[in-house]
PDB file of C-alpha atoms in Angstrom:
ATOM      1  CA  MET A   1      -1.872 -44.518 -10.689  1.00 44.00           C
ATOM      2  CA  ALA A   2      -0.604 -41.282  -9.206  1.00 50.00           C
ATOM      3  CA  LEU A   3      -1.950 -40.175  -5.920  1.00 48.00           C
ATOM      4  CA  ALA A   4      -3.103 -36.532  -5.586  1.00 50.00           C
ATOM      5  CA  GLN A   5      -0.988 -34.647  -3.252  1.00 50.00           C
ATOM      6  CA  ILE A   6      -2.780 -32.929  -0.492  1.00 46.00           C
ATOM      7  CA  ARG A   7      -1.279 -29.584   0.648  1.00 53.00           C
ATOM      8  CA  GLU A   8      -2.329 -28.079   3.892  1.00 66.00           C
ATOM      9  CA  THR A   9      -2.722 -24.354   4.048  1.00 81.00           C
ATOM     10  CA  LEU A  10      -2.467 -22.194   7.233  1.00 81.00           C
ATOM     11  CA  SER A  11      -5.263 -19.644   8.146  1.00 81.00           C
ATOM     12  CA  VAL A  12      -4.541 -16.020   8.069  1.00 81.00           C
ATOM     13  CA  ALA A  13      -5.371 -15.900  11.887  1.00 82.00           C
ATOM     14  CA  ASP A  14      -2.738 -18.645  12.556  1.00 77.00           C
ATOM     15  CA  TYR A  15      -0.298 -17.019  10.365  1.00 80.00           C
ATOM     16  CA  LEU A  16      -0.605 -13.628  12.070  1.00 78.00           C
ATOM     17  CA  ASP A  17      -0.483 -15.331  15.530  1.00 76.00           C
ATOM     18  CA  GLY A  18       2.608 -17.252  14.433  1.00 77.00           C
ATOM     19  CA  GLU A  19       4.453 -14.139  13.214  1.00 77.00           C
ATOM     20  CA  GLU A  20       4.151 -12.257  16.383  1.00 84.00           C
ATOM     21  CA  ILE A  21       6.264 -14.923  18.227  1.00 79.00           C
ATOM     22  CA  ALA A  22       8.494 -16.147  15.123  1.00 79.00           C
ATOM     23  CA  ALA A  23      12.185 -15.593  15.250  1.00 75.00           C
ATOM     24  CA  GLU A  24      12.271 -14.921  11.602  1.00 80.00           C
ATOM     25  CA  ARG A  25       9.777 -13.285   9.171  1.00 80.00           C
ATOM     26  CA  HIS A  26       7.490 -15.072   6.796  1.00 76.00           C
ATOM     27  CA  GLU A  27       5.548 -14.065   3.956  1.00 79.00           C
ATOM     28  CA  TYR A  28       2.059 -15.668   3.442  1.00 80.00           C
ATOM     29  CA  LEU A  29       0.965 -16.582  -0.095  1.00 84.00           C
ATOM     30  CA  ALA A  30      -2.595 -17.932  -0.357  1.00 84.00           C
ATOM     31  CA  GLY A  31      -2.136 -20.143   2.661  1.00 74.00           C
ATOM     32  CA  GLU A  32       1.467 -21.046   2.120  1.00 83.00           C
ATOM     33  CA  VAL A  33       4.077 -19.630   4.383  1.00 73.00           C
ATOM     34  CA  HIS A  34       7.566 -18.894   3.163  1.00 78.00           C
ATOM     35  CA  ALA A  35      10.565 -17.935   5.378  1.00 76.00           C
ATOM     36  CA  MET A  36      12.502 -14.731   4.336  1.00 76.00           C
ATOM     37  CA  SER A  37      16.271 -14.603   4.169  1.00 74.00           C
ATOM     38  CA  GLY A  38      18.287 -11.890   5.862  1.00 71.00           C
ATOM     39  CA  ALA A  39      19.389  -8.707   3.957  1.00 83.00           C
ATOM     40  CA  SER A  40      22.996  -7.709   3.168  1.00 90.00           C
ATOM     41  CA  ALA A  41      24.565  -4.607   4.602  1.00 93.00           C
ATOM     42  CA  ARG A  42      24.394  -2.906   1.114  1.00 95.00           C
ATOM     43  CA  HIS A  43      20.529  -3.629   1.098  1.00 94.00           C
ATOM     44  CA  ASN A  44      20.067  -2.128   4.525  1.00 95.00           C
ATOM     45  CA  ILE A  45      21.943   1.042   3.716  1.00 97.00           C
ATOM     46  CA  ILE A  46      19.933   1.639   0.530  1.00 98.00           C
ATOM     47  CA  CYS A  47      16.571   1.132   2.360  1.00 97.00           C
ATOM     48  CA  LEU A  48      17.773   3.346   5.263  1.00 97.00           C
ATOM     49  CA  ASN A  49      18.853   6.152   2.876  1.00 98.00           C
ATOM     50  CA  LEU A  50      15.552   6.193   1.166  1.00 98.00           C
ATOM     51  CA  ALA A  51      13.372   5.666   4.279  1.00 98.00           C
ATOM     52  CA  ALA A  52      15.102   8.390   6.161  1.00 98.00           C
ATOM     53  CA  ALA A  53      14.724  10.939   3.218  1.00 98.00           C
ATOM     54  CA  LEU A  54      10.830   9.966   2.916  1.00 98.00           C
ATOM     55  CA  HIS A  55      10.577  10.276   6.727  1.00 98.00           C
ATOM     56  CA  ARG A  56      11.985  13.798   6.782  1.00 98.00           C
ATOM     57  CA  HIS A  57       9.951  14.794   3.715  1.00 98.00           C
ATOM     58  CA  LEU A  58       6.652  13.466   5.221  1.00 98.00           C
ATOM     59  CA  ALA A  59       7.101  14.781   8.773  1.00 97.00           C
ATOM     60  CA  GLY A  60       4.028  16.419  10.145  1.00 95.00           C
ATOM     61  CA  GLY A  61       1.708  15.023   7.486  1.00 96.00           C
ATOM     62  CA  PRO A  62      -0.602  12.069   7.475  1.00 96.00           C
ATOM     63  CA  CYS A  63       1.797   9.652   5.760  1.00 98.00           C
ATOM     64  CA  ARG A  64       3.918   7.264   7.605  1.00 97.00           C
ATOM     65  CA  VAL A  65       7.089   5.466   6.388  1.00 98.00           C
ATOM     66  CA  PHE A  66       7.560   1.834   7.533  1.00 97.00           C
ATOM     67  CA  MET A  67      10.699  -0.234   6.983  1.00 94.00           C
ATOM     68  CA  ALA A  68      10.937  -3.990   6.570  1.00 84.00           C
ATOM     69  CA  ASP A  69       8.834  -5.250   9.683  1.00 87.00           C
ATOM     70  CA  LEU A  70       5.359  -4.126   8.811  1.00 94.00           C
ATOM     71  CA  LYS A  71       3.446  -6.242   6.369  1.00 94.00           C
ATOM     72  CA  VAL A  72       1.180  -5.190   3.501  1.00 97.00           C
ATOM     73  CA  ARG A  73      -1.940  -7.316   3.221  1.00 96.00           C
ATOM     74  CA  LEU A  74      -3.764  -7.721   0.021  1.00 95.00           C
ATOM     75  CA  SER A  75      -6.120 -10.053  -1.818  1.00 92.00           C
ATOM     76  CA  VAL A  76      -5.611 -11.508  -5.293  1.00 87.00           C
ATOM     77  CA  ASN A  77      -8.272 -13.610  -6.863  1.00 87.00           C
ATOM     78  CA  GLU A  78      -9.982 -13.951  -3.430  1.00 89.00           C
ATOM     79  CA  GLU A  79      -6.741 -15.283  -1.835  1.00 91.00           C
ATOM     80  CA  ASP A  80      -4.911 -13.540   1.021  1.00 92.00           C
ATOM     81  CA  PHE A  81      -1.323 -12.493   0.636  1.00 92.00           C
ATOM     82  CA  PHE A  82       1.008 -10.802   3.231  1.00 91.00           C
ATOM     83  CA  TYR A  83       4.416  -9.414   2.156  1.00 94.00           C
ATOM     84  CA  TYR A  84       7.044  -7.526   3.862  1.00 94.00           C
ATOM     85  CA  PRO A  85       8.108  -4.686   1.532  1.00 97.00           C
ATOM     86  CA  ASP A  86      11.393  -3.126   2.210  1.00 96.00           C
ATOM     87  CA  ILE A  87       9.712   0.337   2.501  1.00 98.00           C
ATOM     88  CA  MET A  88       6.047   1.217   2.700  1.00 98.00           C
ATOM     89  CA  VAL A  89       4.389   4.535   2.833  1.00 98.00           C
ATOM     90  CA  ALA A  90       0.805   4.604   4.129  1.00 98.00           C
ATOM     91  CA  CYS A  91      -1.298   7.719   4.035  1.00 97.00           C
ATOM     92  CA  ASN A  92      -4.783   6.666   5.105  1.00 96.00           C
ATOM     93  CA  PRO A  93      -5.259   7.236   8.812  1.00 94.00           C
ATOM     94  CA  ALA A  94      -8.005   4.714   8.983  1.00 95.00           C
ATOM     95  CA  ASP A  95      -5.747   1.909   7.899  1.00 96.00           C
ATOM     96  CA  GLN A  96      -4.364   1.191  11.293  1.00 91.00           C
ATOM     97  CA  ALA A  97      -3.967  -2.598  11.934  1.00 93.00           C
ATOM     98  CA  SER A  98      -1.124  -3.194  14.419  1.00 91.00           C
ATOM     99  CA  HIS A  99       0.984  -5.541  12.218  1.00 92.00           C
ATOM    100  CA  PHE A 100       0.035  -4.642   8.653  1.00 95.00           C
ATOM    101  CA  ARG A 101      -1.443  -2.162   6.203  1.00 97.00           C
ATOM    102  CA  THR A 102      -4.043  -2.692   3.396  1.00 97.00           C
ATOM    103  CA  GLN A 103      -3.915   0.750   1.668  1.00 98.00           C
ATOM    104  CA  PRO A 104      -0.283   1.644   1.022  1.00 98.00           C
ATOM    105  CA  SER A 105       0.467   4.624  -1.228  1.00 98.00           C
ATOM    106  CA  VAL A 106       4.092   3.589  -2.137  1.00 98.00           C
ATOM    107  CA  LEU A 107       5.846   0.250  -1.857  1.00 98.00           C
ATOM    108  CA  VAL A 108       9.591  -0.167  -2.452  1.00 98.00           C
ATOM    109  CA  GLU A 109      11.656  -3.368  -2.871  1.00 97.00           C
ATOM    110  CA  VAL A 110      15.389  -3.378  -3.024  1.00 97.00           C
ATOM    111  CA  MET A 111      16.154  -6.251  -5.408  1.00 95.00           C
ATOM    112  CA  SER A 112      18.928  -8.740  -4.475  1.00 92.00           C
ATOM    113  CA  PRO A 113      19.859 -11.691  -6.731  1.00 91.00           C
ATOM    114  CA  SER A 114      17.616 -14.001  -4.702  1.00 88.00           C
ATOM    115  CA  THR A 115      14.563 -11.704  -4.815  1.00 91.00           C
ATOM    116  CA  GLU A 116      14.741 -10.018  -8.052  1.00 94.00           C
ATOM    117  CA  ARG A 117      12.474 -12.371 -10.105  1.00 94.00           C
ATOM    118  CA  ILE A 118       9.864 -12.287  -7.419  1.00 93.00           C
ATOM    119  CA  ASP A 119      10.087  -8.467  -7.082  1.00 95.00           C
ATOM    120  CA  ARG A 120       9.763  -7.901 -10.786  1.00 96.00           C
ATOM    121  CA  ARG A 121       7.048 -10.292 -11.580  1.00 96.00           C
ATOM    122  CA  GLU A 122       5.029 -11.634  -8.717  1.00 93.00           C
ATOM    123  CA  LYS A 123       5.061  -8.529  -6.503  1.00 95.00           C
ATOM    124  CA  LEU A 124       4.657  -6.211  -9.388  1.00 96.00           C
ATOM    125  CA  PHE A 125       1.450  -8.212 -10.322  1.00 95.00           C
ATOM    126  CA  ALA A 126       0.165  -8.343  -6.829  1.00 95.00           C
ATOM    127  CA  TYR A 127       0.974  -4.839  -5.584  1.00 97.00           C
ATOM    128  CA  ARG A 128      -0.626  -3.315  -8.580  1.00 95.00           C
ATOM    129  CA  THR A 129      -3.946  -4.823  -7.638  1.00 94.00           C
ATOM    130  CA  LEU A 130      -4.080  -2.427  -4.639  1.00 96.00           C
ATOM    131  CA  ASP A 131      -6.363   0.527  -5.442  1.00 95.00           C
ATOM    132  CA  SER A 132      -4.415   2.788  -3.085  1.00 97.00           C
ATOM    133  CA  LEU A 133      -1.092   2.137  -4.556  1.00 97.00           C
ATOM    134  CA  ARG A 134       0.449   5.038  -6.599  1.00 98.00           C
ATOM    135  CA  GLU A 135       4.039   4.004  -6.965  1.00 98.00           C
ATOM    136  CA  TYR A 136       5.885   0.704  -6.905  1.00 98.00           C
ATOM    137  CA  VAL A 137       9.754   1.340  -6.952  1.00 98.00           C
ATOM    138  CA  LEU A 138      12.402  -1.343  -7.579  1.00 98.00           C
ATOM    139  CA  ILE A 139      15.921  -0.484  -6.605  1.00 98.00           C
ATOM    140  CA  GLY A 140      18.914  -2.638  -7.578  1.00 97.00           C
ATOM    141  CA  GLN A 141      21.008  -3.612  -4.642  1.00 95.00           C
ATOM    142  CA  ASP A 142      24.181  -4.492  -6.598  1.00 93.00           C
ATOM    143  CA  ASN A 143      24.089  -1.896  -9.311  1.00 91.00           C
ATOM    144  CA  PRO A 144      22.552   1.599  -9.657  1.00 94.00           C
ATOM    145  CA  GLU A 145      19.136   0.700 -11.263  1.00 96.00           C
ATOM    146  CA  VAL A 146      15.880   2.158 -10.297  1.00 98.00           C
ATOM    147  CA  VAL A 147      12.584   1.306 -11.897  1.00 98.00           C
ATOM    148  CA  ALA A 148       9.462   3.273 -10.729  1.00 98.00           C
ATOM    149  CA  TYR A 149       5.962   2.206 -11.723  1.00 98.00           C
ATOM    150  CA  VAL A 150       3.671   5.233 -11.343  1.00 98.00           C
ATOM    151  CA  ARG A 151      -0.128   5.147 -11.564  1.00 97.00           C
ATOM    152  CA  THR A 152      -1.714   8.082 -13.244  1.00 89.00           C
ATOM    153  CA  GLU A 153      -5.520   7.872 -13.513  1.00 84.00           C
ATOM    154  CA  ASN A 154      -6.193   4.270 -14.373  1.00 82.00           C
ATOM    155  CA  GLN A 155      -2.936   3.282 -16.056  1.00 93.00           C
ATOM    156  CA  TRP A 156       0.579   2.653 -15.092  1.00 96.00           C
ATOM    157  CA  SER A 157       3.798   4.261 -16.612  1.00 96.00           C
ATOM    158  CA  THR A 158       7.375   3.307 -16.007  1.00 97.00           C
ATOM    159  CA  GLN A 159      10.116   5.648 -15.028  1.00 97.00           C
ATOM    160  CA  ARG A 160      13.804   4.538 -15.179  1.00 98.00           C
ATOM    161  CA  PRO A 161      15.972   7.360 -13.914  1.00 98.00           C
ATOM    162  CA  GLN A 162      19.662   7.057 -14.722  1.00 97.00           C
ATOM    163  CA  PRO A 163      22.365   6.758 -12.088  1.00 96.00           C
ATOM    164  CA  ASP A 164      22.892  10.404 -12.356  1.00 97.00           C
ATOM    165  CA  GLY A 165      19.197  11.117 -12.456  1.00 98.00           C
ATOM    166  CA  VAL A 166      16.386  11.638  -9.832  1.00 98.00           C
ATOM    167  CA  LEU A 167      13.791   9.342  -8.442  1.00 98.00           C
ATOM    168  CA  THR A 168      10.449  11.018  -8.294  1.00 98.00           C
ATOM    169  CA  LEU A 169       7.340   9.989  -6.372  1.00 98.00           C
ATOM    170  CA  PRO A 170       4.635  12.319  -7.718  1.00 97.00           C
ATOM    171  CA  SER A 171       2.024  11.142  -5.198  1.00 97.00           C
ATOM    172  CA  LEU A 172       4.241  12.380  -2.291  1.00 98.00           C
ATOM    173  CA  GLU A 173       5.722  15.369  -4.064  1.00 98.00           C
ATOM    174  CA  PHE A 174       9.085  13.679  -3.300  1.00 98.00           C
ATOM    175  CA  SER A 175      12.384  13.712  -5.308  1.00 98.00           C
ATOM    176  CA  LEU A 176      15.721  12.258  -4.508  1.00 98.00           C
ATOM    177  CA  PRO A 177      18.869  11.893  -6.567  1.00 98.00           C
ATOM    178  CA  VAL A 178      19.530   8.275  -7.351  1.00 98.00           C
ATOM    179  CA  ALA A 179      23.156   8.794  -6.141  1.00 97.00           C
ATOM    180  CA  GLU A 180      21.781   9.503  -2.673  1.00 97.00           C
ATOM    181  CA  LEU A 181      20.049   6.089  -2.572  1.00 98.00           C
ATOM    182  CA  TYR A 182      23.528   4.461  -2.856  1.00 97.00           C
ATOM    183  CA  ARG A 183      25.430   6.857  -0.559  1.00 97.00           C
ATOM    184  CA  GLY A 184      27.564   4.830   1.943  1.00 96.00           C
ATOM    185  CA  THR A 185      27.467   1.605  -0.097  1.00 95.00           C
ATOM    186  CA  GLU A 186      30.934   1.982  -1.572  1.00 90.00           C
ATOM    187  CA  GLY A 187      33.244  -0.803  -0.783  1.00 84.00           C
ATOM    188  CA  LEU A 188      30.318  -3.082   0.591  1.00 81.00           C
TER     189      LEU A 188
END
């Protein structure tokens, strides 16, 4: 007879307390904690290029751009999840927790070989449950690929700008040539 395996879960409060002192970041998935691996130089440059352009574009307005170290908190099927998106834009001034946001407008993930499946499936499903989310953008780390999921009314559409095209985030009235995302990654 097989014995049932008992899996202990961590409370949200314990997770948040632990993250404040942890040497590495962890994502929280319905009580389970998963360590995150470090990012490549190429990954960092792509994130920095987009975050800097967004920061300049949004300066003086209510939206704020966050990179890598601020979590997004969401609930799926009454379970809590905390992810660290590569870039997050939050525009609701009432959404002010010190270590996470619950109402982001835009979430961006730069896909590496080890995260691509999770970014394309798990996070796509989870992030689209956020009522506040207007765009979810996936950017290829190792090849010039951009996929933008854009919410219009109550449905989602998909945009796939070509390498010589333009990434557009309608909710922020923002556009950036795809080539600019990859500026400075040559030879890495």
